[in-house]
mmCIF file of C-alpha atoms in Angstrom:
data_model
loop_
_atom_site.group_PDB
_atom_site.id
_atom_site.type_symbol
_atom_site.label_atom_id
_atom_site.label_comp_id
_atom_site.label_asym_id
_atom_site.label_seq_id
_atom_site.Cartn_x
_atom_site.Cartn_y
_atom_site.Cartn_z
ATOM 1 C CA MET A 1 -23.055 65.320 -14.164
ATOM 2 C CA LYS A 2 -26.478 63.688 -14.315
ATOM 3 C CA ALA A 3 -27.505 65.009 -10.931
ATOM 4 C CA LEU A 4 -26.380 68.531 -11.763
ATOM 5 C CA ALA A 5 -28.197 68.551 -15.139
ATOM 6 C CA ARG A 6 -31.422 67.151 -13.697
ATOM 7 C CA SER A 7 -31.435 69.831 -11.000
ATOM 8 C CA TYR A 8 -31.862 72.492 -13.701
ATOM 9 C CA VAL A 9 -33.441 70.979 -16.816
ATOM 10 C CA TYR A 10 -35.084 67.814 -18.079
ATOM 11 C CA TRP A 11 -35.839 66.277 -21.455
ATOM 12 C CA PRO A 12 -36.588 62.696 -22.471
ATOM 13 C CA GLY A 13 -33.356 60.622 -22.638
ATOM 14 C CA ILE A 14 -31.298 63.116 -20.647
ATOM 15 C CA ASP A 15 -29.235 60.340 -18.919
ATOM 16 C CA THR A 16 -28.342 58.659 -22.215
ATOM 17 C CA ASP A 17 -27.276 61.940 -23.791
ATOM 18 C CA ILE A 18 -25.054 62.827 -20.819
ATOM 19 C CA GLU A 19 -23.384 59.354 -20.840
ATOM 20 C CA ARG A 20 -22.708 59.647 -24.584
ATOM 21 C CA THR A 21 -21.132 63.051 -24.113
ATOM 22 C CA ALA A 22 -18.877 61.848 -21.274
ATOM 23 C CA LYS A 23 -17.709 58.738 -23.119
ATOM 24 C CA SER A 24 -16.893 60.703 -26.261
ATOM 25 C CA CYS A 25 -14.549 63.057 -24.368
ATOM 26 C CA CYS A 26 -10.954 62.201 -25.283
ATOM 27 C CA GLU A 27 -9.393 63.864 -22.245
ATOM 28 C CA CYS A 28 -11.709 62.021 -19.869
ATOM 29 C CA ALA A 29 -10.921 58.672 -21.550
ATOM 30 C CA ARG A 30 -7.154 59.176 -21.128
ATOM 31 C CA GLN A 31 -7.461 59.768 -17.388
ATOM 32 C CA ALA A 32 -10.276 57.313 -16.613
ATOM 33 C CA THR A 33 -9.836 54.609 -13.984
ATOM 34 C CA SER A 34 -9.756 50.903 -14.760
ATOM 35 C CA PRO A 35 -13.083 49.098 -15.086
ATOM 36 C CA PRO A 36 -14.190 46.718 -12.328
ATOM 37 C CA LYS A 37 -12.036 43.610 -12.244
ATOM 38 C CA PHE A 38 -13.474 40.212 -12.912
ATOM 39 C CA SER A 39 -13.333 38.296 -9.649
ATOM 40 C CA ASN A 40 -12.325 34.975 -11.171
ATOM 41 C CA HIS A 41 -10.659 34.292 -14.507
ATOM 42 C CA HIS A 42 -12.668 31.730 -16.396
ATOM 43 C CA TRP A 43 -10.963 28.545 -17.538
ATOM 44 C CA GLN A 44 -12.801 25.583 -18.968
ATOM 45 C CA TYR A 45 -12.618 22.735 -16.467
ATOM 46 C CA PRO A 46 -10.471 19.903 -17.866
ATOM 47 C CA ASN A 47 -11.813 16.403 -18.344
ATOM 48 C CA ASN A 48 -8.957 14.394 -16.838
ATOM 49 C CA PRO A 49 -6.073 14.849 -14.413
ATOM 50 C CA TRP A 50 -2.925 16.409 -15.836
ATOM 51 C CA ASP A 51 -4.746 17.654 -18.951
ATOM 52 C CA ARG A 52 -3.889 21.273 -18.182
ATOM 53 C CA ILE A 53 -1.162 22.434 -15.821
ATOM 54 C CA HIS A 54 -0.209 25.927 -14.678
ATOM 55 C CA VAL A 55 3.458 26.702 -14.025
ATOM 56 C CA ASP A 56 5.143 29.672 -12.390
ATOM 57 C CA TYR A 57 8.249 30.539 -10.400
ATOM 58 C CA ALA A 58 8.202 31.669 -6.759
ATOM 59 C CA GLY A 59 11.013 33.196 -4.785
ATOM 60 C CA PRO A 60 13.766 33.632 -4.186
ATOM 61 C CA ILE A 61 13.384 31.924 -0.790
ATOM 62 C CA PHE A 62 16.734 31.683 1.001
ATOM 63 C CA GLY A 63 18.503 31.935 -2.332
ATOM 64 C CA THR A 64 16.381 29.185 -3.914
ATOM 65 C CA MET A 65 13.699 29.528 -6.568
ATOM 66 C CA LEU A 66 10.636 27.286 -6.511
ATOM 67 C CA LEU A 67 8.924 26.028 -9.646
ATOM 68 C CA ILE A 68 5.203 25.693 -8.828
ATOM 69 C CA VAL A 69 3.207 23.280 -11.003
ATOM 70 C CA VAL A 70 -0.553 22.954 -10.432
ATOM 71 C CA ASP A 71 -2.922 20.457 -12.044
ATOM 72 C CA ALA A 72 -6.136 22.292 -12.961
ATOM 73 C CA PHE A 73 -8.310 19.171 -12.587
ATOM 74 C CA SER A 74 -7.293 17.830 -9.169
ATOM 75 C CA LYS A 75 -5.379 20.829 -7.706
ATOM 76 C CA TRP A 76 -2.365 18.550 -7.301
ATOM 77 C CA VAL A 77 0.710 20.683 -6.517
ATOM 78 C CA GLU A 78 4.333 20.048 -7.342
ATOM 79 C CA VAL A 79 7.089 22.240 -5.848
ATOM 80 C CA LYS A 80 10.565 21.878 -7.361
ATOM 81 C CA PRO A 81 13.459 23.837 -5.776
ATOM 82 C CA THR A 82 16.122 25.066 -8.180
ATOM 83 C CA GLN A 83 19.073 27.407 -8.125
ATOM 84 C CA SER A 84 18.508 28.604 -11.679
ATOM 85 C CA THR A 85 15.458 29.732 -13.647
ATOM 86 C CA THR A 86 17.005 29.419 -17.072
ATOM 87 C CA THR A 87 15.344 27.607 -19.928
ATOM 88 C CA ALA A 88 17.605 24.563 -19.507
ATOM 89 C CA ALA A 89 16.816 24.279 -15.782
ATOM 90 C CA THR A 90 13.089 24.667 -16.415
ATOM 91 C CA ILE A 91 13.141 22.035 -19.144
ATOM 92 C CA GLN A 92 14.955 19.609 -16.818
ATOM 93 C CA LEU A 93 12.381 20.042 -14.028
ATOM 94 C CA LEU A 94 9.396 19.664 -16.350
ATOM 95 C CA ASP A 95 10.995 16.686 -18.073
ATOM 96 C CA ASP A 96 11.152 14.878 -14.701
ATOM 97 C CA LEU A 97 7.457 15.590 -14.123
ATOM 98 C CA PHE A 98 6.521 14.439 -17.618
ATOM 99 C CA ALA A 99 8.413 11.195 -17.034
ATOM 100 C CA ALA A 100 6.422 10.592 -13.839
ATOM 101 C CA TYR A 101 2.932 11.720 -14.899
ATOM 102 C CA GLY A 102 3.071 12.006 -18.671
ATOM 103 C CA ALA A 103 2.882 15.018 -20.980
ATOM 104 C CA PRO A 104 -0.130 17.315 -20.455
ATOM 105 C CA VAL A 105 -2.332 18.609 -23.235
ATOM 106 C CA THR A 106 -2.028 22.290 -22.278
ATOM 107 C CA ILE A 107 0.519 24.331 -20.349
ATOM 108 C CA VAL A 108 -0.284 27.801 -19.038
ATOM 109 C CA SER A 109 2.544 30.114 -18.024
ATOM 110 C CA ASP A 110 3.466 33.776 -17.864
ATOM 111 C CA ASN A 111 5.651 35.619 -20.353
ATOM 112 C CA GLY A 112 8.972 34.862 -18.704
ATOM 113 C CA THR A 113 11.894 34.396 -21.051
ATOM 114 C CA GLN A 114 12.346 30.800 -19.937
ATOM 115 C CA PHE A 115 8.793 30.039 -21.137
ATOM 116 C CA THR A 116 8.859 32.030 -24.376
ATOM 117 C CA SER A 117 12.239 30.876 -25.713
ATOM 118 C CA SER A 118 12.518 28.756 -28.821
ATOM 119 C CA GLU A 119 14.201 25.942 -26.865
ATOM 120 C CA PHE A 120 11.214 25.694 -24.539
ATOM 121 C CA LYS A 121 8.779 25.609 -27.449
ATOM 122 C CA ALA A 122 10.814 22.851 -29.104
ATOM 123 C CA PHE A 123 10.813 20.879 -25.855
ATOM 124 C CA LEU A 124 7.027 21.096 -25.580
ATOM 125 C CA GLN A 125 6.613 20.017 -29.169
ATOM 126 C CA GLN A 126 8.912 17.019 -28.732
ATOM 127 C CA SER A 127 7.159 16.036 -25.481
ATOM 128 C CA GLY A 128 3.714 16.008 -27.083
ATOM 129 C CA VAL A 129 2.199 19.122 -25.501
ATOM 130 C CA LYS A 130 -0.428 20.469 -27.903
ATOM 131 C CA PHE A 131 -1.083 23.961 -26.532
ATOM 132 C CA HIS A 132 1.056 26.500 -24.715
ATOM 133 C CA LYS A 133 -0.995 29.439 -23.499
ATOM 134 C CA LEU A 134 0.652 32.598 -22.209
ATOM 135 C CA SER A 135 -0.992 35.043 -19.850
ATOM 136 C CA ALA A 136 -1.636 38.591 -20.977
ATOM 137 C CA PRO A 137 1.291 40.948 -20.298
ATOM 138 C CA TYR A 138 1.015 42.742 -16.941
ATOM 139 C CA HIS A 139 -1.991 40.601 -16.050
ATOM 140 C CA PRO A 140 -0.829 37.709 -13.837
ATOM 141 C CA ALA A 141 -4.424 36.848 -12.934
ATOM 142 C CA THR A 142 -4.702 34.976 -16.243
ATOM 143 C CA ASN A 143 -2.414 32.376 -14.692
ATOM 144 C CA GLY A 144 -4.226 32.675 -11.387
ATOM 145 C CA GLN A 145 -4.000 28.968 -10.554
ATOM 146 C CA ALA A 146 -0.229 29.097 -10.264
ATOM 147 C CA GLU A 147 -0.197 32.626 -8.795
ATOM 148 C CA ARG A 148 -2.498 31.569 -5.980
ATOM 149 C CA TYR A 149 -0.397 28.556 -5.082
ATOM 150 C CA VAL A 150 2.737 30.680 -5.115
ATOM 151 C CA GLN A 151 1.246 32.701 -2.259
ATOM 152 C CA THR A 152 0.052 29.563 -0.481
ATOM 153 C CA VAL A 153 3.468 27.885 -0.591
ATOM 154 C CA LYS A 154 5.282 31.037 0.549
ATOM 155 C CA ARG A 155 2.903 31.569 3.463
ATOM 156 C CA ALA A 156 3.171 27.951 4.562
ATOM 157 C CA LEU A 157 6.971 27.952 4.472
ATOM 158 C CA ARG A 158 7.147 31.162 6.485
ATOM 159 C CA ALA A 159 4.741 29.745 9.076
ATOM 160 C CA MET A 160 6.881 26.612 9.416
ATOM 161 C CA GLY A 161 9.977 28.661 10.205
ATOM 162 C CA THR A 162 11.794 27.487 7.096
ATOM 163 C CA THR A 163 15.531 27.975 6.781
ATOM 164 C CA SER A 164 17.969 27.078 4.047
ATOM 165 C CA SER A 165 18.839 23.826 5.823
ATOM 166 C CA ASN A 166 15.286 22.463 6.178
ATOM 167 C CA LEU A 167 13.722 23.929 3.028
ATOM 168 C CA GLN A 168 13.223 20.601 1.239
ATOM 169 C CA THR A 169 11.991 18.890 4.421
ATOM 170 C CA ASN A 170 9.350 21.554 5.012
ATOM 171 C CA ILE A 171 8.275 21.453 1.364
ATOM 172 C CA ASN A 172 7.754 17.692 1.598
ATOM 173 C CA GLN A 173 5.808 18.025 4.832
ATOM 174 C CA PHE A 174 3.593 20.752 3.381
ATOM 175 C CA LEU A 175 2.875 18.813 0.184
ATOM 176 C CA GLN A 176 2.082 15.625 2.086
ATOM 177 C CA GLN A 177 -0.555 17.330 4.205
ATOM 178 C CA TYR A 178 -1.923 19.619 1.487
ATOM 179 C CA ARG A 179 -2.511 16.767 -0.961
ATOM 180 C CA LYS A 180 -4.486 14.895 1.683
ATOM 181 C CA VAL A 181 -6.893 17.714 2.658
ATOM 182 C CA PRO A 182 -10.171 18.037 0.672
ATOM 183 C CA HIS A 183 -10.088 21.051 -1.647
ATOM 184 C CA SER A 184 -12.790 23.708 -1.258
ATOM 185 C CA GLU A 185 -13.491 23.834 -4.997
ATOM 186 C CA THR A 186 -13.600 20.125 -5.847
ATOM 187 C CA GLY A 187 -14.733 18.742 -2.492
ATOM 188 C CA GLU A 188 -12.148 15.953 -2.760
ATOM 189 C CA SER A 189 -8.515 15.745 -1.778
ATOM 190 C CA PRO A 190 -5.984 16.350 -4.579
ATOM 191 C CA ALA A 191 -4.512 12.899 -4.000
ATOM 192 C CA LYS A 192 -7.918 11.244 -4.359
ATOM 193 C CA MET A 193 -8.624 12.964 -7.668
ATOM 194 C CA PHE A 194 -5.097 12.695 -9.054
ATOM 195 C CA LEU A 195 -4.038 9.232 -7.859
ATOM 196 C CA GLY A 196 -7.437 7.681 -7.275
ATOM 197 C CA ARG A 197 -6.649 7.085 -3.602
ATOM 198 C CA ASN A 198 -5.731 8.999 -0.481
ATOM 199 C CA ILE A 199 -2.071 8.952 0.445
ATOM 200 C CA ARG A 200 -1.185 7.415 3.798
ATOM 201 C CA THR A 201 0.428 9.634 6.426
ATOM 202 C CA ARG A 202 1.219 9.395 10.105
ATOM 203 C CA LEU A 203 -2.322 10.528 10.936
ATOM 204 C CA ASP A 204 -3.664 7.221 9.602
ATOM 205 C CA LEU A 205 -2.155 5.446 12.600
ATOM 206 C CA VAL A 206 -5.041 6.654 14.771
ATOM 207 C CA ARG A 207 -7.610 5.122 12.424
ATOM 208 C CA PRO A 208 -8.437 1.436 13.005
ATOM 209 C CA ARG A 209 -8.153 -1.010 10.175
ATOM 210 C CA ASP A 210 -11.248 -1.429 8.052
ATOM 211 C CA ALA A 211 -13.083 -4.679 7.474
ATOM 212 C CA HIS A 212 -11.438 -5.231 4.088
ATOM 213 C CA ALA A 213 -7.948 -5.132 5.582
ATOM 214 C CA ARG A 214 -8.937 -7.545 8.346
ATOM 215 C CA LEU A 215 -10.461 -9.933 5.787
ATOM 216 C CA ILE A 216 -7.305 -9.890 3.666
ATOM 217 C CA GLU A 217 -5.165 -10.582 6.738
ATOM 218 C CA LYS A 218 -7.453 -13.470 7.733
ATOM 219 C CA GLN A 219 -7.202 -14.972 4.270
ATOM 220 C CA GLN A 220 -3.438 -14.721 4.391
ATOM 221 C CA THR A 221 -3.329 -16.613 7.684
ATOM 222 C CA ARG A 222 -5.395 -19.417 6.158
ATOM 223 C CA PHE A 223 -3.232 -19.562 3.052
ATOM 224 C CA GLU A 224 -1.238 -22.767 2.808
ATOM 225 C CA PRO A 225 2.128 -21.919 1.269
ATOM 226 C CA THR A 226 3.648 -24.069 -1.435
ATOM 227 C CA TYR A 227 7.220 -23.614 -0.232
ATOM 228 C CA ARG A 228 8.967 -26.205 1.915
ATOM 229 C CA SER A 229 8.920 -26.087 5.692
ATOM 230 C CA PHE A 230 10.863 -27.735 8.491
ATOM 231 C CA LEU A 231 10.028 -28.491 12.102
ATOM 232 C CA PRO A 232 12.141 -27.655 15.168
ATOM 233 C CA GLY A 233 14.514 -30.496 15.946
ATOM 234 C CA GLN A 234 14.584 -31.765 12.380
ATOM 235 C CA GLN A 235 17.931 -32.887 10.993
ATOM 236 C CA ILE A 236 18.871 -31.065 7.792
ATOM 237 C CA TYR A 237 21.771 -30.067 5.567
ATOM 238 C CA CYS A 238 22.534 -26.364 5.199
ATOM 239 C CA LEU A 239 25.052 -24.344 3.246
ATOM 240 C CA SER A 240 28.215 -23.691 5.207
ATOM 241 C CA GLY A 241 29.171 -20.468 3.453
ATOM 242 C CA ASN A 242 32.811 -21.205 4.232
ATOM 243 C CA PRO A 243 35.103 -22.135 1.328
ATOM 244 C CA ARG A 244 37.370 -24.072 3.747
ATOM 245 C CA MET A 245 34.508 -26.340 4.796
ATOM 246 C CA ASP A 246 32.195 -28.692 2.982
ATOM 247 C CA LYS A 247 29.517 -27.032 0.914
ATOM 248 C CA TRP A 248 26.711 -28.781 2.811
ATOM 249 C CA ILE A 249 27.004 -29.422 6.528
ATOM 250 C CA PRO A 250 24.614 -31.351 8.815
ATOM 251 C CA ALA A 251 22.672 -29.227 11.268
ATOM 252 C CA THR A 252 19.486 -29.163 13.330
ATOM 253 C CA ILE A 253 16.506 -26.829 13.025
ATOM 254 C CA LEU A 254 16.124 -24.799 16.215
ATOM 255 C CA SER A 255 13.318 -22.380 15.397
ATOM 256 C CA ARG A 256 11.518 -20.695 12.548
ATOM 257 C CA LEU A 257 12.359 -17.007 12.165
ATOM 258 C CA GLY A 258 9.879 -16.307 9.381
ATOM 259 C CA ASP A 259 8.203 -17.909 6.419
ATOM 260 C CA LEU A 260 11.518 -18.516 4.674
ATOM 261 C CA HIS A 261 14.210 -18.155 7.363
ATOM 262 C CA TYR A 262 15.319 -20.604 10.039
ATOM 263 C CA ASP A 263 17.663 -20.643 12.989
ATOM 264 C CA VAL A 264 19.808 -23.791 12.722
ATOM 265 C CA LEU A 265 22.344 -25.249 15.144
ATOM 266 C CA TYR A 266 25.701 -26.490 13.903
ATOM 267 C CA GLN A 267 28.289 -27.671 16.450
ATOM 268 C CA GLY A 268 26.930 -25.349 19.110
ATOM 269 C CA ARG A 269 26.726 -22.315 16.818
ATOM 270 C CA HIS A 270 23.541 -20.593 15.708
ATOM 271 C CA LEU A 271 23.276 -20.005 11.976
ATOM 272 C CA LYS A 272 20.565 -18.139 10.069
ATOM 273 C CA ARG A 273 19.677 -19.795 6.787
ATOM 274 C CA HIS A 274 17.145 -19.219 4.010
ATOM 275 C CA ILE A 275 14.892 -22.023 2.819
ATOM 276 C CA ASP A 276 16.921 -22.117 -0.419
ATOM 277 C CA GLN A 277 20.019 -22.851 1.656
ATOM 278 C CA ILE A 278 18.500 -25.880 3.415
ATOM 279 C CA ARG A 279 18.129 -29.445 2.143
ATOM 280 C CA SER A 280 16.276 -32.284 3.764
ATOM 281 C CA PHE A 281 18.321 -34.914 5.584
ATOM 282 C CA LEU A 282 18.399 -38.104 3.524
ATOM 283 C CA GLY A 283 18.461 -40.347 6.589
ATOM 284 C CA ASN A 284 16.240 -39.991 9.644
ATOM 285 C CA ASN A 285 14.264 -36.905 8.693
ATOM 286 C CA GLN A 286 11.968 -36.881 11.722
ATOM 287 C CA PRO A 287 12.310 -34.113 14.317
ATOM 288 C CA THR A 288 13.809 -35.203 17.586
ATOM 289 C CA GLY A 289 11.411 -35.783 20.448
ATOM 290 C CA THR A 290 8.364 -36.383 18.198
ATOM 291 C CA ALA A 291 6.388 -39.591 17.720
ATOM 292 C CA ASP A 292 6.375 -41.642 14.576
ATOM 293 C CA GLU A 293 3.793 -40.596 11.994
ATOM 294 C CA SER A 294 2.116 -43.997 12.098
ATOM 295 C CA GLU A 295 1.545 -43.549 15.814
ATOM 296 C CA THR A 296 0.356 -39.958 15.744
ATOM 297 C CA ILE A 297 -2.360 -40.451 13.164
ATOM 298 C CA ARG A 298 -4.133 -43.157 15.177
ATOM 299 C CA PRO A 299 -6.909 -42.423 17.685
ATOM 300 C CA SER A 300 -6.042 -41.582 21.231
ATOM 301 C CA GLY A 301 -5.861 -44.615 23.502
ATOM 302 C CA PHE A 302 -5.125 -47.049 20.675
ATOM 303 C CA ASN A 303 -1.693 -47.983 21.938
ATOM 304 C CA GLN A 304 -3.038 -48.602 25.450
ATOM 305 C CA ARG A 305 -5.761 -50.922 24.166
ATOM 306 C CA ARG A 306 -3.300 -52.766 21.940
ATOM 307 C CA HIS A 307 -1.056 -53.285 24.948
ATOM 308 C CA TYR A 308 -4.083 -54.479 26.932
ATOM 309 C CA TYR A 309 -5.100 -57.057 24.329
ATOM 310 C CA ASN A 310 -1.557 -58.346 24.020
ATOM 311 C CA ASN A 311 -1.370 -58.851 27.774
ATOM 312 C CA GLN A 312 -4.784 -60.551 27.874
ATOM 313 C CA SER A 313 -3.652 -63.082 25.332
ATOM 314 C CA THR A 314 -0.871 -64.207 27.656
ATOM 315 C CA LEU A 315 -3.377 -64.943 30.441
ATOM 316 C CA LEU A 316 -5.143 -67.689 28.453
ATOM 317 C CA PRO A 317 -3.537 -71.107 28.258
ATOM 318 C CA GLN A 318 -2.033 -71.907 24.939
ATOM 319 C CA SER A 319 -3.365 -75.481 24.751
ATOM 320 C CA GLU A 320 -6.637 -75.558 26.639
ATOM 321 C CA THR A 321 -9.708 -73.353 27.080
ATOM 322 C CA VAL A 322 -12.936 -73.587 28.982
ATOM 323 C CA SER A 323 -15.998 -74.480 26.943
ATOM 324 C CA THR A 324 -19.504 -73.254 27.544
ATOM 325 C CA ASP A 325 -20.613 -76.521 29.179
ATOM 326 C CA GLY A 326 -17.881 -76.424 31.771
ATOM 327 C CA THR A 327 -15.660 -79.059 30.150
ATOM 328 C CA GLU A 328 -12.154 -78.362 29.162
ATOM 329 C CA SER A 329 -11.364 -78.240 25.487
ATOM 330 C CA SER A 330 -8.023 -78.691 23.869
ATOM 331 C CA ASP A 331 -9.058 -76.749 20.799
ATOM 332 C CA SER A 332 -6.535 -73.930 20.404
ATOM 333 C CA GLN A 333 -8.362 -71.915 17.783
ATOM 334 C CA TYR A 334 -9.452 -69.434 20.444
ATOM 335 C CA ALA A 335 -6.020 -69.071 21.997
ATOM 336 C CA THR A 336 -3.183 -67.731 19.939
ATOM 337 C CA PRO A 337 0.353 -67.841 21.308
ATOM 338 C CA VAL A 338 2.003 -64.500 21.918
ATOM 339 C CA SER A 339 4.902 -65.428 19.733
ATOM 340 C CA SER A 340 2.597 -66.428 16.881
ATOM 341 C CA PRO A 341 2.933 -64.311 13.718
ATOM 342 C CA GLU A 342 -0.805 -63.665 13.749
ATOM 343 C CA ARG A 343 -0.470 -61.703 17.052
ATOM 344 C CA THR A 344 2.275 -59.416 15.792
ATOM 345 C CA ALA A 345 -0.267 -57.196 14.029
ATOM 346 C CA SER A 346 -2.486 -55.190 16.345
ATOM 347 C CA PRO A 347 -6.219 -55.854 16.007
ATOM 348 C CA GLU A 348 -8.205 -53.070 14.472
ATOM 349 C CA LEU A 349 -10.933 -51.581 16.591
ATOM 350 C CA ARG A 350 -14.418 -51.887 15.239
ATOM 351 C CA ARG A 351 -16.203 -49.816 17.859
ATOM 352 C CA SER A 352 -16.465 -46.114 18.280
ATOM 353 C CA GLU A 353 -14.541 -44.527 21.106
ATOM 354 C CA ARG A 354 -17.099 -41.973 22.079
ATOM 355 C CA ILE A 355 -18.709 -42.224 25.492
ATOM 356 C CA ARG A 356 -22.175 -43.686 25.224
ATOM 357 C CA ARG A 357 -24.890 -42.198 27.433
ATOM 358 C CA PRO A 358 -28.442 -43.378 27.907
ATOM 359 C CA PRO A 359 -31.028 -41.372 26.003
ATOM 360 C CA ASN A 360 -32.974 -38.709 27.850
ATOM 361 C CA ARG A 361 -36.511 -39.916 27.326
ATOM 362 C CA TYR A 362 -39.455 -37.614 27.650
ATOM 363 C CA SER A 363 -41.527 -38.286 30.775
ATOM 364 C CA PRO A 364 -44.446 -35.923 31.357
#
């Protein structure tokens, strides 16, 4: 219209006058096309996870409907299969989610009867939901968060070759991988923003352990437990577990199966017992084949030297010794009989056992 008018006449404000004439035409307004669509519906970004959730139904997929629940903050997705989309079934599914994550502040849904019924409104009020926002009729883009994930879930299930038998398995596999991948809008994975950590999957097996995990494992190896412990070969009492036998039966520790479990031997039979089922033997409580504690705590070579000194004492006469001037002396203070009580105790060493070497002196 503007081009045709300008090809014949012109006056100041000709474009404005033509636009006013076209917009005031009633017949043109009835048949006009829709205005350009807004590319993205604007929602205020929530402050915390699970503050605002978007819900919608997808399906049917192999006779099963899927309730899609999306967290607007973290893009965390929940997919709940159900055979019914009634108000009671919807309330049951959302009640399970509220028990796990708490009640949100706002719920956004379409105008389905299950979301607009009085029972659903009463459920939201009792749960503590403050706002329930409905999308405009015949405009599903208002609830675009849930609508988008409906398409995503359907496309993923079709690509995985989903059947009625493996529907739940494929849903779990999809959710596990989707929650781990960084989202294009937030730059973080949904699990990181919703749970505060990344969930562990099979892909983490290819990643080596970090320094923190190695440090924790090292500290655990150095940790000295406060529970009791037994050595292999140690005589103990263990529970028989047989009402026709004594409650406590004598046995021998064979090996340690873990921190709290032992393999014990009773009359040729191997028994597995917990530390709570084992008592120390009241008699000889030393493990077989091990030295006495008083011997093991002494320096190496002590027993050999003690044996050497005891033998040397037998070489000296008991009643006479040789003096420094070559005369014999009958003084026996330097010779102690082997059978004397004073020789029963081993002499304590006063010298160090380390090998002495001459100093390496500097010689230019």
